[in-house]
Short mmCIF file of C-alpha atoms in Angstrom, two decimals:
data_model
loop_
_atom_site.label_atom_id
_atom_site.label_comp_id
_atom_site.label_asym_id
_atom_site.label_seq_id
_atom_site.Cartn_x
_atom_site.Cartn_y
_atom_site.Cartn_z
CA HIS A 11 -24.61 58.71 40.38
CA ILE A 12 -22.56 55.75 39.38
CA THR A 13 -23.87 52.81 37.43
CA LEU A 14 -22.30 49.59 36.99
CA TYR A 15 -24.20 47.49 34.34
CA GLY A 16 -25.00 44.17 34.94
CA GLY A 17 -26.44 43.00 38.38
CA THR A 18 -29.95 41.15 38.36
CA LEU A 19 -29.78 40.98 34.53
CA LEU A 20 -27.02 38.40 34.97
CA GLU A 21 -28.58 36.28 37.40
CA THR A 22 -29.58 32.79 37.19
CA ALA A 23 -32.09 30.27 38.81
CA LYS A 24 -28.84 29.36 41.00
CA ASN A 25 -28.11 32.68 42.23
CA ARG A 26 -31.51 34.66 41.83
CA GLY A 27 -31.45 37.19 44.69
CA ILE A 28 -27.63 37.53 44.81
CA THR A 29 -27.48 41.11 43.46
CA GLN A 30 -29.56 42.46 46.47
CA ALA A 31 -27.52 40.41 48.81
CA ALA A 32 -24.06 41.89 47.19
CA THR A 33 -25.03 45.34 47.19
CA LEU A 34 -25.95 45.06 51.20
CA ALA A 35 -21.98 46.48 51.07
CA TRP A 36 -23.43 49.54 49.53
CA SER A 37 -26.61 49.96 51.38
CA ARG A 38 -24.64 49.60 54.90
CA PRO A 39 -21.32 51.14 53.47
CA ALA A 40 -18.59 48.96 54.89
CA THR A 41 -14.85 48.09 53.56
CA SER A 42 -12.55 45.46 54.60
CA LYS A 43 -10.56 48.00 56.43
CA LEU A 44 -13.70 50.50 57.89
CA PRO A 45 -16.75 48.74 59.18
CA SER A 46 -19.91 50.45 58.68
CA THR A 47 -19.79 51.85 62.24
CA ASP A 48 -16.49 53.71 61.44
CA ILE A 49 -17.75 54.81 58.23
CA ARG A 50 -20.95 56.51 60.08
CA ASP A 51 -18.82 58.14 62.44
CA LEU A 52 -16.53 59.48 59.49
CA LEU A 53 -20.03 60.55 57.98
CA ALA A 54 -21.13 62.35 61.29
CA GLY A 55 -21.42 66.15 61.06
CA LYS A 56 -20.72 65.78 56.96
CA LYS A 57 -23.33 67.10 54.57
CA VAL A 58 -22.79 64.10 52.15
CA ASN A 59 -24.46 60.69 51.44
CA VAL A 60 -23.30 57.66 49.85
CA ARG A 61 -25.58 54.89 49.50
CA GLY A 62 -26.11 52.24 46.81
CA GLY A 63 -28.61 49.38 45.80
CA ALA A 64 -29.52 47.01 43.13
CA GLY A 65 -31.40 47.73 39.94
CA ASP A 66 -32.98 45.36 37.39
CA ASP A 67 -29.91 45.86 34.99
CA SER A 68 -27.52 47.61 37.28
CA ILE A 69 -26.10 48.39 40.54
CA ASP A 70 -26.17 52.13 41.50
CA LEU A 71 -24.17 54.17 43.65
CA ASN A 72 -25.34 57.60 44.63
CA ILE A 73 -23.52 60.45 46.12
CA SER A 74 -25.27 63.35 47.21
CA GLY A 75 -25.11 66.38 49.40
CA ASN A 76 -23.32 69.81 49.69
CA PRO A 77 -20.75 70.51 46.74
CA GLU A 78 -18.22 71.43 49.34
CA GLU A 79 -18.13 67.83 50.99
CA LEU A 80 -18.53 66.02 47.60
CA GLU A 81 -14.96 64.86 47.68
CA PHE A 82 -15.42 63.02 50.83
CA GLY A 83 -18.43 61.28 49.25
CA MET A 84 -16.33 60.68 46.11
CA GLN A 85 -13.37 59.13 48.47
CA LEU A 86 -15.75 56.76 50.23
CA ALA A 87 -17.56 55.97 46.81
CA PHE A 88 -13.98 54.99 45.48
CA LEU A 89 -13.57 52.59 48.54
CA LEU A 90 -17.03 50.89 47.75
CA LEU A 91 -15.69 50.52 44.28
CA THR A 92 -12.65 48.98 45.17
CA ASP A 93 -13.09 47.36 48.62
CA PRO A 94 -16.52 46.63 49.70
CA LYS A 95 -17.43 44.16 52.46
CA ILE A 96 -21.00 42.87 53.20
CA GLU A 97 -20.95 42.50 56.92
CA PRO A 98 -22.08 39.38 58.45
CA ALA A 99 -24.90 40.93 60.57
CA ALA A 100 -26.31 43.00 57.36
CA PHE A 101 -26.20 39.61 55.61
CA ASP A 102 -28.14 37.76 58.25
CA GLN A 103 -30.78 40.61 58.84
CA TRP A 104 -31.55 40.72 55.10
CA LYS A 105 -31.96 37.22 55.06
CA THR A 106 -34.42 37.55 58.01
CA ARG A 107 -36.16 40.06 56.39
CA GLU A 108 -36.51 38.47 53.10
CA LEU A 109 -37.70 35.26 54.75
CA GLN A 110 -40.34 37.38 56.80
CA SER A 111 -41.41 39.03 53.81
CA ILE A 112 -41.72 35.81 51.92
CA ALA A 113 -43.79 34.28 54.63
CA GLN A 114 -46.19 37.18 55.02
CA ARG A 115 -47.04 37.31 51.22
CA ASP A 116 -49.96 34.98 51.30
CA LYS A 117 -51.44 36.65 54.34
CA ASP A 118 -51.38 40.05 53.27
CA PRO A 119 -53.41 41.40 50.16
CA ALA A 120 -50.71 43.77 49.18
CA SER A 121 -48.02 41.72 49.44
CA PHE A 122 -49.54 38.99 47.64
CA ALA A 123 -50.51 41.32 44.72
CA GLN A 124 -46.63 42.11 44.46
CA LYS A 125 -46.05 38.39 44.23
CA VAL A 126 -48.69 37.71 41.59
CA MET A 127 -48.11 40.76 39.64
CA PRO A 128 -44.66 39.45 38.07
CA GLU A 129 -46.17 36.05 37.41
CA THR A 130 -48.94 38.01 35.47
CA ILE A 131 -46.63 40.40 33.66
CA TYR A 132 -43.76 38.08 32.88
CA PRO A 133 -42.76 34.63 31.52
CA THR A 134 -42.68 32.57 34.58
CA ASP A 135 -39.56 30.65 33.80
CA ASP A 136 -37.56 34.02 33.77
CA VAL A 137 -36.39 33.92 37.47
CA ARG A 138 -35.17 37.45 37.09
CA THR A 139 -38.35 38.83 36.80
CA GLN A 140 -39.90 36.75 39.78
CA PRO A 141 -40.18 37.27 43.71
CA LEU A 142 -37.40 35.66 45.69
CA THR A 143 -38.38 32.38 46.86
CA LYS A 144 -37.78 30.77 50.76
CA GLU A 145 -35.52 28.44 48.94
CA GLN A 146 -33.48 30.97 46.95
CA VAL A 147 -32.87 33.09 49.99
CA GLU A 148 -31.95 30.14 52.35
CA ALA A 149 -29.34 29.07 49.84
CA MET A 150 -27.59 32.35 49.54
CA THR A 151 -24.20 32.49 51.17
CA LEU A 152 -22.17 35.57 52.28
CA ASP A 153 -19.21 34.44 50.41
CA ALA A 154 -21.07 34.11 47.20
CA ALA A 155 -22.58 37.38 47.60
CA GLN A 156 -19.30 39.23 48.49
CA ALA A 157 -17.61 37.12 45.12
CA TYR A 158 -20.32 38.24 43.06
CA LEU A 159 -19.91 41.94 44.01
CA LYS A 160 -16.35 41.88 43.63
CA LYS A 161 -16.79 40.44 40.01
CA LEU A 162 -19.43 43.29 39.37
CA ILE A 163 -16.97 45.91 40.57
CA ALA A 164 -14.19 44.63 38.58
CA THR A 165 -15.75 43.90 35.22
CA SER A 166 -18.91 46.03 34.59
CA PRO A 167 -19.31 48.80 32.54
CA ILE A 168 -19.45 52.13 34.39
CA GLU A 169 -21.72 55.10 33.62
CA VAL A 170 -21.11 58.36 35.79
CA SER A 171 -23.67 61.10 35.66
CA VAL A 172 -23.31 64.48 37.78
CA VAL A 173 -26.19 66.68 38.50
CA GLY A 174 -26.26 69.88 40.61
CA ASP A 175 -24.84 73.08 41.73
CA LEU A 176 -21.17 72.06 40.95
CA PRO A 177 -18.75 73.63 38.45
CA LEU A 178 -18.27 71.59 35.56
CA ASP A 179 -14.40 71.63 36.03
CA LYS A 180 -14.64 70.32 39.47
CA ALA A 181 -17.14 67.66 38.46
CA LYS A 182 -14.96 66.20 35.72
CA GLU A 183 -11.72 66.44 37.98
CA LEU A 184 -13.49 64.48 40.68
CA ALA A 185 -14.93 61.90 38.50
CA ALA A 186 -11.76 61.56 36.82
CA ARG A 187 -9.82 61.06 40.31
CA TYR A 188 -11.95 58.63 41.88
CA VAL A 189 -13.72 56.60 38.96
CA GLY A 190 -11.25 57.56 36.11
CA SER A 191 -8.60 55.64 38.21
CA LEU A 192 -10.59 52.43 38.38
CA PRO A 193 -9.33 49.64 36.27
CA SER A 194 -10.46 49.64 32.46
CA ARG A 195 -13.11 47.39 31.62
CA ASP A 196 -15.06 46.42 28.53
CA LYS A 197 -17.73 48.64 26.78
CA ILE A 198 -21.10 47.40 26.60
CA THR A 199 -21.80 45.73 22.92
CA PRO A 200 -25.00 43.90 21.52
CA GLN A 201 -23.33 40.68 22.69
CA SER A 202 -22.59 41.50 26.21
#
């Protein structure tokens, strides 16, 4: 599990939802040189899975599967931490899904509850805690999401955790090779 701190926590009223859009490059893994279809083909028959997404205060990349094939997963994770690409089709589909979900909110009791719960619990002037609006989704651009992801992977503090049936030395070696080789970045401080 590789965690990069920041993400939604750093969003503003002008870019609300950008973290979710940015991590499309991880939920449908793609790079500038390997489209998602090629990555799917490379993963075919492998017993390893690499996927990521947005959290409240981080973006997370998970590598799971057979310990013998973990290195392949770490190689893909390295590519997603250095050269991720949000594919236009994935971005357009995300926008369509979000807009459909927003349109459905007032018609479906469960969706309506998901809308009003944050309004009840959190201050409504903190946009990071509120559901996306139609205007926010429509204003989102692929270029802005891609730039935001590139900034996060270049500057966010990273934490790595390894859990499972893997020798400690092998886990350390893989983490050092594929995460330790990334450019250094500032540590988390009370001011950051």
